[in-house]
């Protein structure tokens, strides 16, 4: 019932505020939720990654997140300044499937919001919930410190329920990760992002 109501809500919102208005709404939701999560501080990447695995960070509110510790991001001095993180399943996917089962299809409003975001903000969304996800992570990262340094979050790749994939070339370049490697991760994960020390001079960054 809640899933059907959510689909109806999005339809109603897009009728009243348009796709641009819904994008702004989801971004405000991301801002507000991140602001309520509080601050986190870790001595180093090891303690942070343990917290991620044990679902003890604000990032875990979305679902199970896997630190890809074999894909470290280094700075120009060779020091580790970040890692890739991945979600096997987006927490919105079960809602999508339940909605399709209940009402037969997803609302066209979902695609309208997705298109608006991709065309005018960041070409990475595979559903309207990606708008909230990206903003939420970006704001959460500002409240998490590793050895006193705040983080920055870069959404790299997404895979939707229909199999559609998106790669953010601009973000992949920023963390100096091979785009083919990121694309390969989408065989097993639906969402891949990087967490790096804010302001780090990443090796090979262009």
PDB file of C-alpha atoms in Angstrom:
ATOM      1  CA  UNK A   1       0.000   0.000   0.000  1.00  0.00           C
ATOM      2  CA  UNK A   2       2.812   2.420   0.875  1.00  0.00           C
ATOM      3  CA  UNK A   3       4.549   1.644  -2.427  1.00  0.00           C
ATOM      4  CA  UNK A   4       1.411   2.439  -4.417  1.00  0.00           C
ATOM      5  CA  UNK A   5       0.979   5.620  -2.391  1.00  0.00           C
ATOM      6  CA  UNK A   6       4.562   6.635  -3.174  1.00  0.00           C
ATOM      7  CA  UNK A   7       3.973   6.183  -6.902  1.00  0.00           C
ATOM      8  CA  UNK A   8       0.801   8.263  -6.635  1.00  0.00           C
ATOM      9  CA  UNK A   9       2.625  10.936  -4.644  1.00  0.00           C
ATOM     10  CA  UNK A  10       5.277  11.338  -7.342  1.00  0.00           C
ATOM     11  CA  UNK A  11       2.580  11.622 -10.001  1.00  0.00           C
ATOM     12  CA  UNK A  12       0.748  14.249  -7.957  1.00  0.00           C
ATOM     13  CA  UNK A  13       3.926  16.218  -7.286  1.00  0.00           C
ATOM     14  CA  UNK A  14       4.964  16.306 -10.927  1.00  0.00           C
ATOM     15  CA  UNK A  15       1.508  17.552 -11.912  1.00  0.00           C
ATOM     16  CA  UNK A  16       1.750  20.399  -9.407  1.00  0.00           C
ATOM     17  CA  UNK A  17       5.463  21.269  -9.466  1.00  0.00           C
ATOM     18  CA  UNK A  18       6.789  19.706 -12.653  1.00  0.00           C
ATOM     19  CA  UNK A  19       9.828  17.458 -12.970  1.00  0.00           C
ATOM     20  CA  UNK A  20      12.163  20.279 -11.945  1.00  0.00           C
ATOM     21  CA  UNK A  21      10.173  20.812  -8.762  1.00  0.00           C
ATOM     22  CA  UNK A  22      10.369  17.120  -7.868  1.00  0.00           C
ATOM     23  CA  UNK A  23      14.140  17.160  -8.406  1.00  0.00           C
ATOM     24  CA  UNK A  24      14.397  20.101  -6.008  1.00  0.00           C
ATOM     25  CA  UNK A  25      12.158  18.287  -3.516  1.00  0.00           C
ATOM     26  CA  UNK A  26      14.329  15.144  -3.520  1.00  0.00           C
ATOM     27  CA  UNK A  27      17.452  17.252  -3.085  1.00  0.00           C
ATOM     28  CA  UNK A  28      15.922  18.995  -0.068  1.00  0.00           C
ATOM     29  CA  UNK A  29      14.989  15.605   1.380  1.00  0.00           C
ATOM     30  CA  UNK A  30      18.611  14.516   0.969  1.00  0.00           C
ATOM     31  CA  UNK A  31      19.867  17.696   2.627  1.00  0.00           C
ATOM     32  CA  UNK A  32      17.457  17.420   5.544  1.00  0.00           C
ATOM     33  CA  UNK A  33      18.034  13.743   6.235  1.00  0.00           C
ATOM     34  CA  UNK A  34      21.810  14.135   6.075  1.00  0.00           C
ATOM     35  CA  UNK A  35      21.583  17.050   8.486  1.00  0.00           C
ATOM     36  CA  UNK A  36      19.821  14.853  11.031  1.00  0.00           C
ATOM     37  CA  UNK A  37      22.401  12.055  10.944  1.00  0.00           C
ATOM     38  CA  UNK A  38      25.061  13.773  13.044  1.00  0.00           C
ATOM     39  CA  UNK A  39      28.832  13.785  12.676  1.00  0.00           C
ATOM     40  CA  UNK A  40      31.203  10.816  12.586  1.00  0.00           C
ATOM     41  CA  UNK A  41      34.964  10.696  13.154  1.00  0.00           C
ATOM     42  CA  UNK A  42      37.357   7.824  12.451  1.00  0.00           C
ATOM     43  CA  UNK A  43      41.061   7.421  13.128  1.00  0.00           C
ATOM     44  CA  UNK A  44      41.736   6.031   9.664  1.00  0.00           C
ATOM     45  CA  UNK A  45      40.334   4.223   6.655  1.00  0.00           C
ATOM     46  CA  UNK A  46      40.552   0.830   8.351  1.00  0.00           C
ATOM     47  CA  UNK A  47      38.240   1.803  11.196  1.00  0.00           C
ATOM     48  CA  UNK A  48      35.866   3.534   8.792  1.00  0.00           C
ATOM     49  CA  UNK A  49      35.659   0.528   6.471  1.00  0.00           C
ATOM     50  CA  UNK A  50      34.970  -1.759   9.426  1.00  0.00           C
ATOM     51  CA  UNK A  51      32.127   0.559  10.424  1.00  0.00           C
ATOM     52  CA  UNK A  52      30.769   0.430   6.868  1.00  0.00           C
ATOM     53  CA  UNK A  53      30.856  -3.376   6.827  1.00  0.00           C
ATOM     54  CA  UNK A  54      29.090  -3.493  10.190  1.00  0.00           C
ATOM     55  CA  UNK A  55      26.467  -0.932   9.084  1.00  0.00           C
ATOM     56  CA  UNK A  56      27.480   1.590  11.742  1.00  0.00           C
ATOM     57  CA  UNK A  57      27.753   4.671   9.527  1.00  0.00           C
ATOM     58  CA  UNK A  58      25.199   7.081   8.114  1.00  0.00           C
ATOM     59  CA  UNK A  59      25.946   5.650   4.674  1.00  0.00           C
ATOM     60  CA  UNK A  60      24.434   2.362   5.852  1.00  0.00           C
ATOM     61  CA  UNK A  61      20.936   3.822   6.133  1.00  0.00           C
ATOM     62  CA  UNK A  62      20.513   3.117   2.411  1.00  0.00           C
ATOM     63  CA  UNK A  63      21.235  -0.584   2.826  1.00  0.00           C
ATOM     64  CA  UNK A  64      24.226  -2.903   2.727  1.00  0.00           C
ATOM     65  CA  UNK A  65      27.340  -1.129   1.459  1.00  0.00           C
ATOM     66  CA  UNK A  66      30.527  -2.992   0.517  1.00  0.00           C
ATOM     67  CA  UNK A  67      33.917  -1.258   0.781  1.00  0.00           C
ATOM     68  CA  UNK A  68      35.955  -2.315  -2.267  1.00  0.00           C
ATOM     69  CA  UNK A  69      39.259  -2.216  -0.451  1.00  0.00           C
ATOM     70  CA  UNK A  70      41.129  -3.637  -3.443  1.00  0.00           C
ATOM     71  CA  UNK A  71      40.296  -0.439  -5.339  1.00  0.00           C
ATOM     72  CA  UNK A  72      42.089   2.216  -3.319  1.00  0.00           C
ATOM     73  CA  UNK A  73      42.436   5.779  -4.563  1.00  0.00           C
ATOM     74  CA  UNK A  74      45.861   7.355  -4.021  1.00  0.00           C
ATOM     75  CA  UNK A  75      47.197  10.888  -4.079  1.00  0.00           C
ATOM     76  CA  UNK A  76      50.262  12.194  -5.898  1.00  0.00           C
ATOM     77  CA  UNK A  77      52.463  10.996  -3.021  1.00  0.00           C
ATOM     78  CA  UNK A  78      51.076   7.473  -3.183  1.00  0.00           C
ATOM     79  CA  UNK A  79      49.066   7.738   0.037  1.00  0.00           C
ATOM     80  CA  UNK A  80      45.586   6.217   0.161  1.00  0.00           C
ATOM     81  CA  UNK A  81      43.007   9.003   0.146  1.00  0.00           C
ATOM     82  CA  UNK A  82      39.876   7.033  -0.675  1.00  0.00           C
ATOM     83  CA  UNK A  83      38.126   3.857  -1.750  1.00  0.00           C
ATOM     84  CA  UNK A  84      35.273   2.699  -3.925  1.00  0.00           C
ATOM     85  CA  UNK A  85      32.033   1.566  -2.266  1.00  0.00           C
ATOM     86  CA  UNK A  86      29.195  -0.402  -3.790  1.00  0.00           C
ATOM     87  CA  UNK A  87      25.622  -1.461  -3.121  1.00  0.00           C
ATOM     88  CA  UNK A  88      24.509  -4.814  -4.472  1.00  0.00           C
ATOM     89  CA  UNK A  89      20.928  -3.592  -4.577  1.00  0.00           C
ATOM     90  CA  UNK A  90      19.491  -0.096  -4.388  1.00  0.00           C
ATOM     91  CA  UNK A  91      17.030   0.152  -1.518  1.00  0.00           C
ATOM     92  CA  UNK A  92      14.459   1.594  -3.935  1.00  0.00           C
ATOM     93  CA  UNK A  93      14.414  -1.458  -6.228  1.00  0.00           C
ATOM     94  CA  UNK A  94      12.080  -3.562  -4.026  1.00  0.00           C
ATOM     95  CA  UNK A  95       9.682  -0.609  -4.014  1.00  0.00           C
ATOM     96  CA  UNK A  96       9.815  -0.467  -7.807  1.00  0.00           C
ATOM     97  CA  UNK A  97       9.012  -4.170  -8.135  1.00  0.00           C
ATOM     98  CA  UNK A  98       6.199  -4.040  -5.580  1.00  0.00           C
ATOM     99  CA  UNK A  99       4.738  -1.011  -7.335  1.00  0.00           C
ATOM    100  CA  UNK A 100       4.875  -2.740 -10.713  1.00  0.00           C
ATOM    101  CA  UNK A 101       3.214  -5.809  -9.196  1.00  0.00           C
ATOM    102  CA  UNK A 102       0.486  -3.707  -7.590  1.00  0.00           C
ATOM    103  CA  UNK A 103      -0.299  -1.221 -10.366  1.00  0.00           C
ATOM    104  CA  UNK A 104       1.192  -2.901 -13.421  1.00  0.00           C
ATOM    105  CA  UNK A 105       3.823  -0.320 -14.310  1.00  0.00           C
ATOM    106  CA  UNK A 106       5.918   2.482 -12.932  1.00  0.00           C
ATOM    107  CA  UNK A 107       4.514   5.953 -13.293  1.00  0.00           C
ATOM    108  CA  UNK A 108       5.790   7.954 -16.294  1.00  0.00           C
ATOM    109  CA  UNK A 109       6.561  10.604 -13.682  1.00  0.00           C
ATOM    110  CA  UNK A 110       9.509   8.498 -12.526  1.00  0.00           C
ATOM    111  CA  UNK A 111      11.134   8.727 -15.953  1.00  0.00           C
ATOM    112  CA  UNK A 112      10.273  12.410 -16.292  1.00  0.00           C
ATOM    113  CA  UNK A 113      12.103  13.239 -13.061  1.00  0.00           C
ATOM    114  CA  UNK A 114      15.011  11.006 -14.057  1.00  0.00           C
ATOM    115  CA  UNK A 115      15.331  12.746 -17.416  1.00  0.00           C
ATOM    116  CA  UNK A 116      15.174  16.189 -15.829  1.00  0.00           C
ATOM    117  CA  UNK A 117      18.007  15.324 -13.469  1.00  0.00           C
ATOM    118  CA  UNK A 118      20.145  13.712 -16.166  1.00  0.00           C
ATOM    119  CA  UNK A 119      19.736  16.602 -18.576  1.00  0.00           C
ATOM    120  CA  UNK A 120      20.235  19.468 -16.142  1.00  0.00           C
ATOM    121  CA  UNK A 121      22.173  18.226 -13.104  1.00  0.00           C
ATOM    122  CA  UNK A 122      24.173  15.010 -13.511  1.00  0.00           C
ATOM    123  CA  UNK A 123      23.688  12.307 -16.136  1.00  0.00           C
ATOM    124  CA  UNK A 124      23.800   9.399 -13.682  1.00  0.00           C
ATOM    125  CA  UNK A 125      20.219   8.697 -12.573  1.00  0.00           C
ATOM    126  CA  UNK A 126      18.419   5.480 -13.499  1.00  0.00           C
ATOM    127  CA  UNK A 127      15.319   6.314 -11.435  1.00  0.00           C
ATOM    128  CA  UNK A 128      13.972   9.358  -9.631  1.00  0.00           C
ATOM    129  CA  UNK A 129      15.289   8.116  -6.285  1.00  0.00           C
ATOM    130  CA  UNK A 130      18.876   8.542  -7.540  1.00  0.00           C
ATOM    131  CA  UNK A 131      18.321  12.280  -7.094  1.00  0.00           C
ATOM    132  CA  UNK A 132      17.875  11.833  -3.352  1.00  0.00           C
ATOM    133  CA  UNK A 133      20.642   9.239  -3.093  1.00  0.00           C
ATOM    134  CA  UNK A 134      23.329  11.384  -4.671  1.00  0.00           C
ATOM    135  CA  UNK A 135      22.558  14.516  -2.667  1.00  0.00           C
ATOM    136  CA  UNK A 136      22.225  12.557   0.592  1.00  0.00           C
ATOM    137  CA  UNK A 137      25.655  10.950   0.182  1.00  0.00           C
ATOM    138  CA  UNK A 138      27.298  14.222  -0.794  1.00  0.00           C
ATOM    139  CA  UNK A 139      25.994  15.900   2.345  1.00  0.00           C
ATOM    140  CA  UNK A 140      26.721  12.941   4.634  1.00  0.00           C
ATOM    141  CA  UNK A 141      30.331  12.882   3.409  1.00  0.00           C
ATOM    142  CA  UNK A 142      30.849  16.419   4.713  1.00  0.00           C
ATOM    143  CA  UNK A 143      29.971  15.211   8.227  1.00  0.00           C
ATOM    144  CA  UNK A 144      32.363  12.239   8.231  1.00  0.00           C
ATOM    145  CA  UNK A 145      36.061  12.723   8.947  1.00  0.00           C
ATOM    146  CA  UNK A 146      38.997  10.373   8.500  1.00  0.00           C
ATOM    147  CA  UNK A 147      41.950  11.400  10.671  1.00  0.00           C
ATOM    148  CA  UNK A 148      40.363  14.830  10.935  1.00  0.00           C
ATOM    149  CA  UNK A 149      39.749  15.250   7.195  1.00  0.00           C
ATOM    150  CA  UNK A 150      36.192  15.538   5.827  1.00  0.00           C
ATOM    151  CA  UNK A 151      35.156  13.358   2.914  1.00  0.00           C
ATOM    152  CA  UNK A 152      33.774  14.031  -0.538  1.00  0.00           C
ATOM    153  CA  UNK A 153      31.452  11.599  -2.294  1.00  0.00           C
ATOM    154  CA  UNK A 154      31.479  11.031  -6.049  1.00  0.00           C
ATOM    155  CA  UNK A 155      28.775   8.877  -7.624  1.00  0.00           C
ATOM    156  CA  UNK A 156      30.463   6.821 -10.344  1.00  0.00           C
ATOM    157  CA  UNK A 157      28.000   4.318 -11.770  1.00  0.00           C
ATOM    158  CA  UNK A 158      24.431   3.054 -11.489  1.00  0.00           C
ATOM    159  CA  UNK A 159      22.391   0.146 -12.826  1.00  0.00           C
ATOM    160  CA  UNK A 160      18.611   0.326 -12.909  1.00  0.00           C
ATOM    161  CA  UNK A 161      15.996  -2.382 -12.427  1.00  0.00           C
ATOM    162  CA  UNK A 162      15.585  -2.660 -16.213  1.00  0.00           C
ATOM    163  CA  UNK A 163      19.314  -3.223 -16.747  1.00  0.00           C
ATOM    164  CA  UNK A 164      20.067   0.322 -17.892  1.00  0.00           C
ATOM    165  CA  UNK A 165      23.505   1.506 -16.787  1.00  0.00           C
ATOM    166  CA  UNK A 166      25.015   4.946 -16.319  1.00  0.00           C
ATOM    167  CA  UNK A 167      28.678   5.882 -15.900  1.00  0.00           C
ATOM    168  CA  UNK A 168      29.735   9.343 -14.743  1.00  0.00           C
ATOM    169  CA  UNK A 169      32.780   9.999 -16.907  1.00  0.00           C
ATOM    170  CA  UNK A 170      33.547  13.278 -15.141  1.00  0.00           C
ATOM    171  CA  UNK A 171      33.620  11.616 -11.711  1.00  0.00           C
ATOM    172  CA  UNK A 172      35.523   8.544 -12.897  1.00  0.00           C
ATOM    173  CA  UNK A 173      38.242  10.835 -14.239  1.00  0.00           C
ATOM    174  CA  UNK A 174      38.424  12.694 -10.928  1.00  0.00           C
ATOM    175  CA  UNK A 175      39.324   9.545  -9.004  1.00  0.00           C
ATOM    176  CA  UNK A 176      41.594   8.152 -11.732  1.00  0.00           C
ATOM    177  CA  UNK A 177      39.755   4.836 -12.026  1.00  0.00           C
ATOM    178  CA  UNK A 178      39.532   3.028 -15.354  1.00  0.00           C
ATOM    179  CA  UNK A 179      35.987   3.368 -16.683  1.00  0.00           C
ATOM    180  CA  UNK A 180      35.969  -0.255 -17.854  1.00  0.00           C
ATOM    181  CA  UNK A 181      36.752  -1.394 -14.308  1.00  0.00           C
ATOM    182  CA  UNK A 182      33.814   0.599 -12.989  1.00  0.00           C
ATOM    183  CA  UNK A 183      31.526  -0.775 -15.695  1.00  0.00           C
ATOM    184  CA  UNK A 184      32.576  -4.316 -14.781  1.00  0.00           C
ATOM    185  CA  UNK A 185      31.483  -3.699 -11.192  1.00  0.00           C
ATOM    186  CA  UNK A 186      27.927  -3.147 -12.415  1.00  0.00           C
ATOM    187  CA  UNK A 187      27.679  -6.859 -13.154  1.00  0.00           C
ATOM    188  CA  UNK A 188      27.501  -7.429  -9.400  1.00  0.00           C
ATOM    189  CA  UNK A 189      26.424  -4.076  -7.983  1.00  0.00           C
ATOM    190  CA  UNK A 190      23.720  -1.539  -8.747  1.00  0.00           C
ATOM    191  CA  UNK A 191      25.435   1.549  -7.367  1.00  0.00           C
ATOM    192  CA  UNK A 192      29.138   2.422  -7.148  1.00  0.00           C
ATOM    193  CA  UNK A 193      30.574   5.555  -5.579  1.00  0.00           C
ATOM    194  CA  UNK A 194      33.890   6.868  -4.308  1.00  0.00           C
ATOM    195  CA  UNK A 195      34.662   8.412  -0.942  1.00  0.00           C
ATOM    196  CA  UNK A 196      37.830  10.496  -0.895  1.00  0.00           C
ATOM    197  CA  UNK A 197      39.453  12.981   1.427  1.00  0.00           C
ATOM    198  CA  UNK A 198      38.127  16.398   0.500  1.00  0.00           C
ATOM    199  CA  UNK A 199      40.752  18.450  -1.320  1.00  0.00           C
ATOM    200  CA  UNK A 200      43.107  15.508  -1.918  1.00  0.00           C
ATOM    201  CA  UNK A 201      45.385  15.805  -4.956  1.00  0.00           C
ATOM    202  CA  UNK A 202      44.611  12.484  -6.568  1.00  0.00           C
ATOM    203  CA  UNK A 203      47.268  10.706  -8.583  1.00  0.00           C
ATOM    204  CA  UNK A 204      46.595  10.905 -12.302  1.00  0.00           C
ATOM    205  CA  UNK A 205      43.629  13.265 -11.893  1.00  0.00           C
ATOM    206  CA  UNK A 206      42.982  15.252 -15.051  1.00  0.00           C
TER     207      UNK A 206
END
